[in-house]
Amino acid sequence: MTDSVKTAQPRLEQLGDYPFARLRMLLHELSPNPDLAPIDAGAGEPRLPLPGFVAPTLQQSMQGFSKYPPTSGTMPLRQAMAEWLQRRFSLRSLDAASQVLSANGTREALFSVAQALVNPEAGEKPYVLMPNPMYQIYLGAAVLAGAEPWLMPCTQESAFAPDLERVPEQVWRKTAFVYVCSPSNPTGWIADGAYYRRLLELADAHDFAIVADECYSEIYWQQRPVGLLEVCAQIGRDDYARCLVMNSLSKRSALPGLRSGCIAGDATLIARFARLRSYTGPATPLPLQQVAMAAWRDETHVERHLQVYRQSLRAFFEAYGEGTYPAGSFFVWLPVEDGERFARAAYVQQAVTLLPGAYLSAEDADGRNPGTNYVRAALVDGPEMAAELARRLRSIRM
Ligand SMILES: Cc1ncc(COP(=O)(O)O)c(C=O)c1O
């Protein structure tokens, strides 16, 4: 065991344990109710059947395992991503070679983008803005890149929007980039056109970049989410200046194990990010790039998945009897008195695993943790299980 001061990384020490490690610690001395089949609503992992094209495509591309894959993705894959983005978001143009990159799942890309966009040698520590609660990668990325995270509270009062108008002028001036998550994990909030337009205005005024995490864009209750590139196209900003958008097959195609995502936007930022990535090397194996290409080109399975998620939401809320449907994503952000206590009770009484909201959030500038009084439940096992989950949550006694 090495415990050397020379190899310690103070920025890493600053980060707490990852939410799922905290969840394991929370539950490890407890036993789930042995009379009930366990329900794991803790992890946001889609559990739908594999789309039919996966196995045959993989079978035909096995030979690719004998080659190093290109980190940026093969040109046919980037082309398939560009075509999907153009179709889905009504873009006039998107050049696969200069405006699109493949990611090995977006988690790594959302992390490493901070290394490309934060100048650690700036005189004053730059800010990276993010929603709170948030996908925890944003926080780790900002801290490890040497930036100061600025947390934007997303509460019921603001309809879970990260309020741009509450960010002080001196913070905007030092902002390197802003993470937006739409649809949001965990609150389900969706950015509308006006929100993205205002953010673009602020980005131009204060010279910062926007990283939009749109991984849940294909999972929504009623209104199909608008995308950042789509808003750029609507206002004639066809170079997508200052914008990087990330999307993924993990949620859209229920293929989290494939590790395939895409990055698209501003050619200058893409070039800078591609250079960083040529060193870090997060390449998706070639046979998996082939499967990814098939997945970006097919909408049938995506429509099927959407129906299942909608049925699950409806089943959950009908059985639960109250609450607000999330506008997007497959998460229910459930208000409770104390998220940790509720998660423990759910496990012991009902064999249900939930994530305490506080594990997805942090104390903001007001000294408040907006996740403390919530739990997150992922509806990833279909409508019947969603209804069963709601009934069990209903019967928890605190
Ligand atoms: C908001 C959000 N962004 C990104 C990801 C990363 O997904 P992947 O790396 O599988 O593309 C997740 C996964 O849970 C997520 O919830």
mmCIF file of C-alpha atoms and ligand atoms in Angstrom:
data_model
loop_
_atom_site.group_PDB
_atom_site.id
_atom_site.type_symbol
_atom_site.label_atom_id
_atom_site.label_comp_id
_atom_site.label_asym_id
_atom_site.label_seq_id
_atom_site.Cartn_x
_atom_site.Cartn_y
_atom_site.Cartn_z
ATOM 1 C CA MET A 1 0.000 0.000 0.000
ATOM 2 C CA THR A 2 1.503 3.309 -1.090
ATOM 3 C CA ASP A 3 0.600 6.349 0.928
ATOM 4 C CA SER A 4 2.888 8.918 -0.570
ATOM 5 C CA VAL A 5 2.427 12.654 -0.287
ATOM 6 C CA LYS A 6 4.084 13.075 -3.675
ATOM 7 C CA THR A 7 1.417 11.045 -5.459
ATOM 8 C CA ALA A 8 -1.592 12.445 -3.603
ATOM 9 C CA GLN A 9 -3.893 14.534 -5.784
ATOM 10 C CA PRO A 10 -5.490 17.261 -3.677
ATOM 11 C CA ARG A 11 -8.208 17.962 -6.242
ATOM 12 C CA LEU A 12 -9.177 14.288 -6.181
ATOM 13 C CA GLU A 13 -9.281 14.402 -2.382
ATOM 14 C CA GLN A 14 -11.754 17.255 -2.693
ATOM 15 C CA LEU A 15 -14.294 14.960 -4.376
ATOM 16 C CA GLY A 16 -16.543 12.777 -2.286
ATOM 17 C CA ASP A 17 -17.408 9.178 -3.094
ATOM 18 C CA TYR A 18 -19.475 8.596 -6.217
ATOM 19 C CA PRO A 19 -23.275 8.371 -5.563
ATOM 20 C CA PHE A 20 -23.480 4.596 -6.040
ATOM 21 C CA ALA A 21 -20.594 3.993 -3.636
ATOM 22 C CA ARG A 22 -22.429 6.173 -1.109
ATOM 23 C CA LEU A 23 -25.612 4.211 -1.731
ATOM 24 C CA ARG A 24 -23.820 0.915 -1.092
ATOM 25 C CA MET A 25 -22.466 2.317 2.162
ATOM 26 C CA LEU A 26 -25.912 3.565 3.181
ATOM 27 C CA LEU A 27 -27.503 0.151 2.695
ATOM 28 C CA HIS A 28 -24.694 -2.240 3.475
ATOM 29 C CA GLU A 29 -25.707 -3.174 7.000
ATOM 30 C CA LEU A 30 -29.402 -3.413 6.175
ATOM 31 C CA SER A 31 -31.350 -6.363 4.792
ATOM 32 C CA PRO A 32 -34.072 -5.955 2.195
ATOM 33 C CA ASN A 33 -37.502 -7.344 3.054
ATOM 34 C CA PRO A 34 -37.043 -11.093 2.315
ATOM 35 C CA ASP A 35 -40.731 -11.586 1.439
ATOM 36 C CA LEU A 36 -40.593 -9.326 -1.600
ATOM 37 C CA ALA A 37 -38.735 -9.581 -4.898
ATOM 38 C CA PRO A 38 -36.152 -6.771 -4.969
ATOM 39 C CA ILE A 39 -36.736 -3.752 -7.228
ATOM 40 C CA ASP A 40 -33.654 -1.789 -8.194
ATOM 41 C CA ALA A 41 -34.801 1.717 -9.082
ATOM 42 C CA GLY A 42 -31.480 3.199 -8.012
ATOM 43 C CA ALA A 43 -29.399 3.086 -11.179
ATOM 44 C CA GLY A 44 -30.422 4.881 -14.388
ATOM 45 C CA GLU A 45 -29.749 1.847 -16.514
ATOM 46 C CA PRO A 46 -32.285 1.036 -19.238
ATOM 47 C CA ARG A 47 -33.367 -2.606 -19.089
ATOM 48 C CA LEU A 48 -35.163 -3.167 -22.379
ATOM 49 C CA PRO A 49 -34.588 -6.058 -24.794
ATOM 50 C CA LEU A 50 -31.671 -5.647 -27.192
ATOM 51 C CA PRO A 51 -32.707 -4.141 -30.540
ATOM 52 C CA GLY A 52 -32.786 -6.890 -33.186
ATOM 53 C CA PHE A 53 -29.937 -5.515 -35.305
ATOM 54 C CA VAL A 54 -27.337 -5.743 -32.515
ATOM 55 C CA ALA A 55 -26.393 -9.430 -32.665
ATOM 56 C CA PRO A 56 -26.158 -9.832 -36.479
ATOM 57 C CA THR A 57 -24.237 -6.561 -36.897
ATOM 58 C CA LEU A 58 -21.775 -7.587 -34.216
ATOM 59 C CA GLN A 59 -21.412 -11.047 -35.723
ATOM 60 C CA GLN A 60 -20.532 -9.565 -39.115
ATOM 61 C CA SER A 61 -17.990 -7.090 -37.735
ATOM 62 C CA MET A 62 -15.970 -9.272 -35.347
ATOM 63 C CA GLN A 63 -12.836 -8.957 -37.448
ATOM 64 C CA GLY A 64 -12.636 -5.339 -36.294
ATOM 65 C CA PHE A 65 -11.404 -6.484 -32.892
ATOM 66 C CA SER A 66 -8.049 -7.125 -34.538
ATOM 67 C CA LYS A 67 -7.575 -3.420 -35.276
ATOM 68 C CA TYR A 68 -7.044 -0.289 -33.212
ATOM 69 C CA PRO A 69 -10.176 1.840 -33.514
ATOM 70 C CA PRO A 70 -9.900 5.545 -34.397
ATOM 71 C CA THR A 71 -10.648 7.636 -31.297
ATOM 72 C CA SER A 72 -12.768 10.166 -33.189
ATOM 73 C CA GLY A 73 -14.834 7.377 -34.749
ATOM 74 C CA THR A 74 -14.819 5.996 -38.272
ATOM 75 C CA MET A 75 -16.091 8.388 -40.926
ATOM 76 C CA PRO A 76 -19.176 6.247 -41.670
ATOM 77 C CA LEU A 77 -20.097 6.332 -37.978
ATOM 78 C CA ARG A 78 -19.601 10.091 -37.741
ATOM 79 C CA GLN A 79 -21.665 10.428 -40.891
ATOM 80 C CA ALA A 80 -24.482 8.361 -39.336
ATOM 81 C CA MET A 81 -24.349 10.570 -36.224
ATOM 82 C CA ALA A 82 -24.395 13.746 -38.311
ATOM 83 C CA GLU A 83 -27.355 12.487 -40.331
ATOM 84 C CA TRP A 84 -29.282 11.600 -37.169
ATOM 85 C CA LEU A 85 -28.586 15.017 -35.621
ATOM 86 C CA GLN A 86 -29.625 16.768 -38.835
ATOM 87 C CA ARG A 87 -32.870 14.777 -39.066
ATOM 88 C CA ARG A 88 -33.785 14.967 -35.421
ATOM 89 C CA PHE A 89 -32.954 18.632 -34.886
ATOM 90 C CA SER A 90 -33.804 20.046 -38.349
ATOM 91 C CA LEU A 91 -30.264 21.272 -39.020
ATOM 92 C CA ARG A 92 -29.407 22.773 -42.398
ATOM 93 C CA SER A 93 -25.867 21.465 -42.236
ATOM 94 C CA LEU A 94 -23.519 19.532 -40.000
ATOM 95 C CA ASP A 95 -20.154 18.399 -41.285
ATOM 96 C CA ALA A 96 -19.234 14.932 -40.011
ATOM 97 C CA ALA A 97 -15.499 15.561 -40.469
ATOM 98 C CA SER A 98 -15.168 18.861 -38.633
ATOM 99 C CA GLN A 99 -18.244 19.117 -36.398
ATOM 100 C CA VAL A 100 -18.846 15.572 -35.094
ATOM 101 C CA LEU A 101 -16.856 13.133 -32.931
ATOM 102 C CA SER A 102 -17.638 9.705 -31.554
ATOM 103 C CA ALA A 103 -17.418 9.249 -27.771
ATOM 104 C CA ASN A 104 -16.911 6.098 -25.770
ATOM 105 C CA GLY A 105 -20.216 6.829 -24.048
ATOM 106 C CA THR A 106 -20.790 10.440 -23.076
ATOM 107 C CA ARG A 107 -19.659 10.058 -19.483
ATOM 108 C CA GLU A 108 -15.989 10.181 -20.431
ATOM 109 C CA ALA A 109 -16.622 13.030 -22.863
ATOM 110 C CA LEU A 110 -18.586 15.090 -20.342
ATOM 111 C CA PHE A 111 -15.664 14.622 -17.987
ATOM 112 C CA SER A 112 -12.765 15.300 -20.320
ATOM 113 C CA VAL A 113 -14.381 18.266 -22.045
ATOM 114 C CA ALA A 114 -13.434 20.295 -18.959
ATOM 115 C CA GLN A 115 -9.771 19.528 -19.657
ATOM 116 C CA ALA A 116 -10.195 21.072 -23.092
ATOM 117 C CA LEU A 117 -12.237 24.122 -22.071
ATOM 118 C CA VAL A 118 -10.746 25.263 -18.766
ATOM 119 C CA ASN A 119 -7.573 27.308 -18.693
ATOM 120 C CA PRO A 120 -5.906 26.366 -15.398
ATOM 121 C CA GLU A 121 -3.343 29.087 -15.920
ATOM 122 C CA ALA A 122 -5.904 31.896 -16.072
ATOM 123 C CA GLY A 123 -5.016 34.502 -13.456
ATOM 124 C CA GLU A 124 -8.276 33.920 -11.597
ATOM 125 C CA LYS A 125 -9.794 30.491 -11.175
ATOM 126 C CA PRO A 126 -12.419 30.067 -13.911
ATOM 127 C CA TYR A 127 -15.953 29.001 -13.098
ATOM 128 C CA VAL A 128 -17.763 26.026 -14.563
ATOM 129 C CA LEU A 129 -21.516 26.360 -14.104
ATOM 130 C CA MET A 130 -23.827 23.407 -13.645
ATOM 131 C CA PRO A 131 -27.284 22.537 -12.400
ATOM 132 C CA ASN A 132 -27.739 21.387 -8.826
ATOM 133 C CA PRO A 133 -28.763 18.529 -8.526
ATOM 134 C CA MET A 134 -26.607 17.288 -11.376
ATOM 135 C CA TYR A 135 -25.080 14.295 -13.107
ATOM 136 C CA GLN A 136 -22.087 14.048 -10.782
ATOM 137 C CA ILE A 137 -19.532 13.838 -13.579
ATOM 138 C CA TYR A 138 -19.892 17.603 -14.138
ATOM 139 C CA LEU A 139 -18.724 18.352 -10.616
ATOM 140 C CA GLY A 140 -15.767 15.978 -10.755
ATOM 141 C CA ALA A 141 -14.776 17.304 -14.174
ATOM 142 C CA ALA A 142 -14.808 20.931 -13.062
ATOM 143 C CA VAL A 143 -12.840 20.308 -9.876
ATOM 144 C CA LEU A 144 -10.215 18.096 -11.514
ATOM 145 C CA ALA A 145 -9.717 20.585 -14.347
ATOM 146 C CA GLY A 146 -8.852 23.227 -11.742
ATOM 147 C CA ALA A 147 -12.060 25.247 -12.112
ATOM 148 C CA GLU A 148 -14.448 26.475 -9.454
ATOM 149 C CA PRO A 149 -17.875 24.822 -9.764
ATOM 150 C CA TRP A 150 -20.802 27.260 -9.605
ATOM 151 C CA LEU A 151 -23.961 25.406 -8.703
ATOM 152 C CA MET A 152 -27.286 26.631 -10.044
ATOM 153 C CA PRO A 153 -30.101 25.538 -7.722
ATOM 154 C CA CYS A 154 -32.898 23.638 -9.466
ATOM 155 C CA THR A 155 -35.829 23.674 -7.119
ATOM 156 C CA GLN A 156 -39.585 23.382 -7.252
ATOM 157 C CA GLU A 157 -39.816 27.206 -7.020
ATOM 158 C CA SER A 158 -37.955 27.604 -10.338
ATOM 159 C CA ALA A 159 -39.812 24.622 -11.893
ATOM 160 C CA PHE A 160 -36.400 22.892 -11.649
ATOM 161 C CA ALA A 161 -34.778 25.244 -14.179
ATOM 162 C CA PRO A 162 -31.195 26.364 -13.448
ATOM 163 C CA ASP A 163 -31.991 30.076 -13.222
ATOM 164 C CA LEU A 164 -29.648 32.035 -15.503
ATOM 165 C CA GLU A 165 -30.765 35.390 -14.133
ATOM 166 C CA ARG A 166 -29.587 34.501 -10.626
ATOM 167 C CA VAL A 167 -25.965 34.091 -11.682
ATOM 168 C CA PRO A 168 -23.964 37.149 -10.546
ATOM 169 C CA GLU A 169 -22.244 39.274 -13.189
ATOM 170 C CA GLN A 170 -18.791 38.606 -11.681
ATOM 171 C CA VAL A 171 -19.388 34.861 -12.091
ATOM 172 C CA TRP A 172 -20.355 35.213 -15.760
ATOM 173 C CA ARG A 173 -17.188 37.197 -16.377
ATOM 174 C CA LYS A 174 -15.026 34.312 -15.184
ATOM 175 C CA THR A 175 -17.107 31.489 -16.659
ATOM 176 C CA ALA A 176 -15.244 29.032 -18.881
ATOM 177 C CA PHE A 177 -18.306 26.992 -19.772
ATOM 178 C CA VAL A 178 -21.775 25.968 -18.646
ATOM 179 C CA TYR A 179 -23.153 22.443 -18.426
ATOM 180 C CA VAL A 180 -26.828 22.171 -19.341
ATOM 181 C CA CYS A 181 -28.630 18.879 -18.868
ATOM 182 C CA SER A 182 -31.848 18.685 -20.877
ATOM 183 C CA PRO A 183 -33.877 16.593 -20.248
ATOM 184 C CA SER A 184 -32.446 16.681 -16.782
ATOM 185 C CA ASN A 185 -31.243 13.784 -14.735
ATOM 186 C CA PRO A 186 -32.677 13.760 -12.066
ATOM 187 C CA THR A 187 -35.437 16.399 -12.193
ATOM 188 C CA GLY A 188 -36.848 15.777 -15.681
ATOM 189 C CA TRP A 189 -36.757 19.514 -16.533
ATOM 190 C CA ILE A 190 -36.422 20.372 -20.244
ATOM 191 C CA ALA A 191 -34.791 23.529 -21.617
ATOM 192 C CA ASP A 192 -37.034 25.374 -24.071
ATOM 193 C CA GLY A 193 -35.977 27.526 -27.021
ATOM 194 C CA ALA A 194 -36.079 30.739 -24.975
ATOM 195 C CA TYR A 195 -33.778 29.240 -22.334
ATOM 196 C CA TYR A 196 -31.193 28.163 -24.904
ATOM 197 C CA ARG A 197 -31.424 31.519 -26.733
ATOM 198 C CA ARG A 198 -30.782 33.426 -23.517
ATOM 199 C CA LEU A 199 -27.837 31.189 -22.702
ATOM 200 C CA LEU A 200 -26.369 31.797 -26.166
ATOM 201 C CA GLU A 201 -26.754 35.538 -25.632
ATOM 202 C CA LEU A 202 -24.915 35.303 -22.320
ATOM 203 C CA ALA A 203 -22.223 33.085 -23.872
ATOM 204 C CA ASP A 204 -21.548 35.702 -26.549
ATOM 205 C CA ALA A 205 -21.585 38.564 -24.055
ATOM 206 C CA HIS A 206 -19.179 36.858 -21.641
ATOM 207 C CA ASP A 207 -17.143 34.659 -23.977
ATOM 208 C CA PHE A 208 -17.856 31.181 -22.631
ATOM 209 C CA ALA A 209 -18.817 27.811 -24.098
ATOM 210 C CA ILE A 210 -21.965 25.739 -23.599
ATOM 211 C CA VAL A 211 -21.859 21.973 -23.134
ATOM 212 C CA ALA A 212 -25.361 20.566 -23.535
ATOM 213 C CA ASP A 213 -25.883 17.040 -22.251
ATOM 214 C CA GLU A 214 -28.937 15.866 -24.191
ATOM 215 C CA CYS A 215 -28.614 12.131 -23.500
ATOM 216 C CA TYR A 216 -32.298 11.823 -22.588
ATOM 217 C CA SER A 217 -33.589 13.771 -25.606
ATOM 218 C CA GLU A 218 -35.562 10.790 -26.938
ATOM 219 C CA ILE A 219 -37.329 10.035 -23.647
ATOM 220 C CA TYR A 220 -40.098 12.510 -22.819
ATOM 221 C CA TRP A 221 -43.649 12.621 -21.604
ATOM 222 C CA GLN A 222 -45.366 14.922 -24.129
ATOM 223 C CA GLN A 223 -43.286 17.668 -25.714
ATOM 224 C CA ARG A 224 -40.339 16.443 -27.760
ATOM 225 C CA PRO A 225 -37.305 18.303 -26.334
ATOM 226 C CA VAL A 226 -35.682 20.986 -28.457
ATOM 227 C CA GLY A 227 -31.896 20.656 -28.845
ATOM 228 C CA LEU A 228 -29.213 23.337 -28.540
ATOM 229 C CA LEU A 229 -28.069 22.806 -32.146
ATOM 230 C CA GLU A 230 -31.702 23.052 -33.243
ATOM 231 C CA VAL A 231 -32.047 26.432 -31.533
ATOM 232 C CA CYS A 232 -28.798 27.558 -33.181
ATOM 233 C CA ALA A 233 -30.218 26.549 -36.577
ATOM 234 C CA GLN A 234 -33.469 28.415 -35.874
ATOM 235 C CA ILE A 235 -31.585 31.660 -35.279
ATOM 236 C CA GLY A 236 -29.214 31.208 -38.215
ATOM 237 C CA ARG A 237 -26.217 30.322 -36.080
ATOM 238 C CA ASP A 238 -25.191 27.554 -38.443
ATOM 239 C CA ASP A 239 -21.609 27.369 -37.187
ATOM 240 C CA TYR A 240 -22.932 26.423 -33.704
ATOM 241 C CA ALA A 241 -20.376 28.847 -32.269
ATOM 242 C CA ARG A 242 -19.512 28.160 -28.605
ATOM 243 C CA CYS A 243 -21.683 25.030 -28.504
ATOM 244 C CA LEU A 244 -20.896 21.389 -27.873
ATOM 245 C CA VAL A 245 -23.780 18.939 -27.648
ATOM 246 C CA MET A 246 -23.526 15.376 -26.392
ATOM 247 C CA ASN A 247 -25.950 12.555 -27.015
ATOM 248 C CA SER A 248 -25.788 8.845 -26.389
ATOM 249 C CA LEU A 249 -27.076 5.449 -27.438
ATOM 250 C CA SER A 250 -27.197 4.395 -23.796
ATOM 251 C CA LYS A 251 -30.638 5.855 -23.127
ATOM 252 C CA ARG A 252 -32.045 6.340 -26.655
ATOM 253 C CA SER A 253 -31.303 2.786 -27.758
ATOM 254 C CA ALA A 254 -31.097 1.166 -24.303
ATOM 255 C CA LEU A 255 -27.494 0.169 -25.063
ATOM 256 C CA PRO A 256 -25.491 1.461 -22.075
ATOM 257 C CA GLY A 257 -22.981 -1.362 -22.432
ATOM 258 C CA LEU A 258 -22.169 -0.448 -26.036
ATOM 259 C CA ARG A 259 -20.353 2.707 -24.888
ATOM 260 C CA SER A 260 -21.259 4.893 -27.792
ATOM 261 C CA GLY A 261 -22.089 8.566 -27.747
ATOM 262 C CA CYS A 262 -21.648 11.548 -30.003
ATOM 263 C CA ILE A 263 -20.238 15.040 -29.624
ATOM 264 C CA ALA A 264 -21.231 17.750 -32.082
ATOM 265 C CA GLY A 265 -21.001 21.484 -32.570
ATOM 266 C CA ASP A 266 -18.512 24.311 -33.013
ATOM 267 C CA ALA A 267 -15.673 23.159 -35.316
ATOM 268 C CA THR A 268 -13.016 25.057 -33.345
ATOM 269 C CA LEU A 269 -14.043 23.472 -30.066
ATOM 270 C CA ILE A 270 -14.371 20.078 -31.752
ATOM 271 C CA ALA A 271 -10.804 20.357 -33.112
ATOM 272 C CA ARG A 272 -9.474 21.310 -29.693
ATOM 273 C CA PHE A 273 -11.373 18.484 -28.037
ATOM 274 C CA ALA A 274 -10.239 15.998 -30.709
ATOM 275 C CA ARG A 275 -6.627 16.892 -29.996
ATOM 276 C CA LEU A 276 -7.102 16.248 -26.285
ATOM 277 C CA ARG A 277 -8.857 12.984 -27.090
ATOM 278 C CA SER A 278 -6.032 11.851 -29.333
ATOM 279 C CA TYR A 279 -3.942 11.741 -26.154
ATOM 280 C CA THR A 280 -6.538 10.307 -23.763
ATOM 281 C CA GLY A 281 -7.676 7.783 -26.408
ATOM 282 C CA PRO A 282 -11.228 6.812 -25.401
ATOM 283 C CA ALA A 283 -11.978 4.831 -28.562
ATOM 284 C CA THR A 284 -14.994 2.550 -29.032
ATOM 285 C CA PRO A 285 -13.955 -0.847 -30.522
ATOM 286 C CA LEU A 286 -14.618 -1.106 -34.268
ATOM 287 C CA PRO A 287 -17.303 -3.833 -34.116
ATOM 288 C CA LEU A 288 -19.179 -1.723 -31.572
ATOM 289 C CA GLN A 289 -18.856 1.314 -33.834
ATOM 290 C CA GLN A 290 -20.596 -0.782 -36.504
ATOM 291 C CA VAL A 291 -23.457 -1.584 -34.116
ATOM 292 C CA ALA A 292 -23.625 2.091 -33.138
ATOM 293 C CA MET A 293 -23.936 3.086 -36.787
ATOM 294 C CA ALA A 294 -26.929 0.755 -37.162
ATOM 295 C CA ALA A 295 -28.491 2.177 -33.992
ATOM 296 C CA TRP A 296 -28.188 5.842 -35.068
ATOM 297 C CA ARG A 297 -29.807 4.909 -38.377
ATOM 298 C CA ASP A 298 -32.834 3.158 -36.897
ATOM 299 C CA GLU A 299 -35.791 4.928 -35.277
ATOM 300 C CA THR A 300 -38.155 1.951 -34.938
ATOM 301 C CA HIS A 301 -36.598 0.709 -31.726
ATOM 302 C CA VAL A 302 -36.439 4.249 -30.333
ATOM 303 C CA GLU A 303 -40.179 4.747 -30.867
ATOM 304 C CA ARG A 304 -40.857 1.387 -29.234
ATOM 305 C CA HIS A 305 -38.760 2.359 -26.220
ATOM 306 C CA LEU A 306 -40.528 5.711 -25.916
ATOM 307 C CA GLN A 307 -43.895 3.971 -25.703
ATOM 308 C CA VAL A 308 -42.611 1.717 -22.911
ATOM 309 C CA TYR A 309 -41.259 4.686 -20.935
ATOM 310 C CA ARG A 310 -44.534 6.579 -21.317
ATOM 311 C CA GLN A 311 -46.553 3.546 -20.239
ATOM 312 C CA SER A 312 -44.231 3.155 -17.248
ATOM 313 C CA LEU A 313 -44.696 6.782 -16.219
ATOM 314 C CA ARG A 314 -48.457 6.533 -16.539
ATOM 315 C CA ALA A 315 -48.523 3.263 -14.583
ATOM 316 C CA PHE A 316 -46.341 4.749 -11.859
ATOM 317 C CA PHE A 317 -48.382 7.899 -11.308
ATOM 318 C CA GLU A 318 -51.736 6.132 -11.566
ATOM 319 C CA ALA A 319 -50.659 3.742 -8.831
ATOM 320 C CA TYR A 320 -48.938 6.440 -6.775
ATOM 321 C CA GLY A 321 -51.983 8.679 -6.940
ATOM 322 C CA GLU A 322 -50.234 12.056 -6.975
ATOM 323 C CA GLY A 323 -47.146 13.889 -8.194
ATOM 324 C CA THR A 324 -45.884 15.582 -11.329
ATOM 325 C CA TYR A 325 -44.847 13.714 -14.438
ATOM 326 C CA PRO A 326 -41.255 14.568 -15.428
ATOM 327 C CA ALA A 327 -41.199 16.430 -18.756
ATOM 328 C CA GLY A 328 -38.305 14.252 -19.865
ATOM 329 C CA SER A 329 -36.065 11.303 -18.840
ATOM 330 C CA PHE A 330 -37.208 8.118 -17.090
ATOM 331 C CA PHE A 331 -36.611 9.423 -13.579
ATOM 332 C CA VAL A 332 -39.119 10.343 -10.933
ATOM 333 C CA TRP A 333 -37.775 13.005 -8.563
ATOM 334 C CA LEU A 334 -39.884 12.307 -5.554
ATOM 335 C CA PRO A 335 -40.204 14.811 -2.694
ATOM 336 C CA VAL A 336 -39.853 13.151 0.722
ATOM 337 C CA GLU A 337 -39.007 14.413 4.172
ATOM 338 C CA ASP A 338 -35.463 13.074 4.229
ATOM 339 C CA GLY A 339 -34.032 11.290 1.186
ATOM 340 C CA GLU A 340 -31.526 9.092 3.021
ATOM 341 C CA ARG A 341 -34.022 7.981 5.645
ATOM 342 C CA PHE A 342 -36.619 7.270 2.985
ATOM 343 C CA ALA A 343 -34.139 5.238 0.904
ATOM 344 C CA ARG A 344 -33.249 3.120 3.946
ATOM 345 C CA ALA A 345 -36.903 2.555 4.786
ATOM 346 C CA ALA A 346 -37.693 1.647 1.145
ATOM 347 C CA TYR A 347 -34.961 -0.975 1.213
ATOM 348 C CA VAL A 348 -35.850 -2.517 4.568
ATOM 349 C CA GLN A 349 -39.638 -2.386 4.287
ATOM 350 C CA GLN A 350 -40.172 -2.860 0.563
ATOM 351 C CA ALA A 351 -36.926 -4.284 -0.906
ATOM 352 C CA VAL A 352 -36.708 -1.221 -3.145
ATOM 353 C CA THR A 353 -33.418 0.500 -3.949
ATOM 354 C CA LEU A 354 -33.664 4.259 -4.526
ATOM 355 C CA LEU A 355 -31.013 6.944 -4.743
ATOM 356 C CA PRO A 356 -31.149 9.666 -2.062
ATOM 357 C CA GLY A 357 -31.396 13.040 -3.812
ATOM 358 C CA ALA A 358 -28.544 14.516 -1.806
ATOM 359 C CA TYR A 359 -26.126 12.106 -3.513
ATOM 360 C CA LEU A 360 -26.812 13.939 -6.781
ATOM 361 C CA SER A 361 -26.447 17.434 -5.407
ATOM 362 C CA ALA A 362 -24.211 19.593 -3.267
ATOM 363 C CA GLU A 363 -24.491 22.607 -1.039
ATOM 364 C CA ASP A 364 -24.826 25.723 -3.171
ATOM 365 C CA ALA A 365 -23.863 29.328 -2.530
ATOM 366 C CA ASP A 366 -26.988 29.768 -0.361
ATOM 367 C CA GLY A 367 -25.768 26.932 1.883
ATOM 368 C CA ARG A 368 -28.698 24.718 0.800
ATOM 369 C CA ASN A 369 -28.563 21.244 -0.668
ATOM 370 C CA PRO A 370 -31.572 21.084 -3.002
ATOM 371 C CA GLY A 371 -31.533 17.277 -3.135
ATOM 372 C CA THR A 372 -31.833 16.554 0.586
ATOM 373 C CA ASN A 373 -35.605 16.180 0.549
ATOM 374 C CA TYR A 374 -35.827 13.994 -2.539
ATOM 375 C CA VAL A 375 -35.216 10.482 -3.755
ATOM 376 C CA ARG A 376 -34.663 9.490 -7.375
ATOM 377 C CA ALA A 377 -36.489 6.468 -8.763
ATOM 378 C CA ALA A 378 -35.575 5.148 -12.227
ATOM 379 C CA LEU A 379 -38.490 3.620 -14.149
ATOM 380 C CA VAL A 380 -36.462 1.177 -16.194
ATOM 381 C CA ASP A 381 -38.282 -2.143 -15.756
ATOM 382 C CA GLY A 382 -41.486 -1.555 -17.708
ATOM 383 C CA PRO A 383 -45.030 -0.519 -16.720
ATOM 384 C CA GLU A 384 -45.933 -3.451 -14.463
ATOM 385 C CA MET A 385 -42.864 -2.987 -12.306
ATOM 386 C CA ALA A 386 -43.394 0.783 -12.317
ATOM 387 C CA ALA A 387 -46.878 0.287 -10.862
ATOM 388 C CA GLU A 388 -45.546 -2.203 -8.328
ATOM 389 C CA LEU A 389 -42.793 0.245 -7.384
ATOM 390 C CA ALA A 390 -45.370 3.016 -6.835
ATOM 391 C CA ARG A 391 -47.543 0.771 -4.645
ATOM 392 C CA ARG A 392 -44.544 -0.192 -2.527
ATOM 393 C CA LEU A 393 -43.363 3.398 -2.144
ATOM 394 C CA ARG A 394 -46.889 4.391 -1.127
ATOM 395 C CA SER A 395 -46.911 1.897 1.713
ATOM 396 C CA ILE A 396 -43.621 2.980 3.306
ATOM 397 C CA ARG A 397 -44.043 4.084 6.902
ATOM 398 C CA MET A 398 -41.590 6.591 8.293
HETATM 399 C C1 LIG B 1 -27.364 13.067 -17.534
HETATM 400 C C2 LIG B 1 -26.496 11.994 -18.012
HETATM 401 N N1 LIG B 1 -25.543 12.284 -18.915
HETATM 402 C C3 LIG B 1 -24.698 11.368 -19.378
HETATM 403 C C4 LIG B 1 -24.777 10.060 -18.964
HETATM 404 C C5 LIG B 1 -23.735 9.103 -19.485
HETATM 405 O O1 LIG B 1 -24.233 8.172 -20.311
HETATM 406 P P1 LIG B 1 -23.263 7.314 -21.232
HETATM 407 O O2 LIG B 1 -21.868 7.490 -20.767
HETATM 408 O O3 LIG B 1 -23.736 5.924 -21.052
HETATM 409 O O4 LIG B 1 -23.451 7.859 -22.607
HETATM 410 C C6 LIG B 1 -25.738 9.687 -18.032
HETATM 411 C C7 LIG B 1 -25.805 8.301 -17.557
HETATM 412 O O5 LIG B 1 -26.435 7.932 -16.623
HETATM 413 C C8 LIG B 1 -26.624 10.672 -17.549
HETATM 414 O O6 LIG B 1 -27.578 10.381 -16.659
#
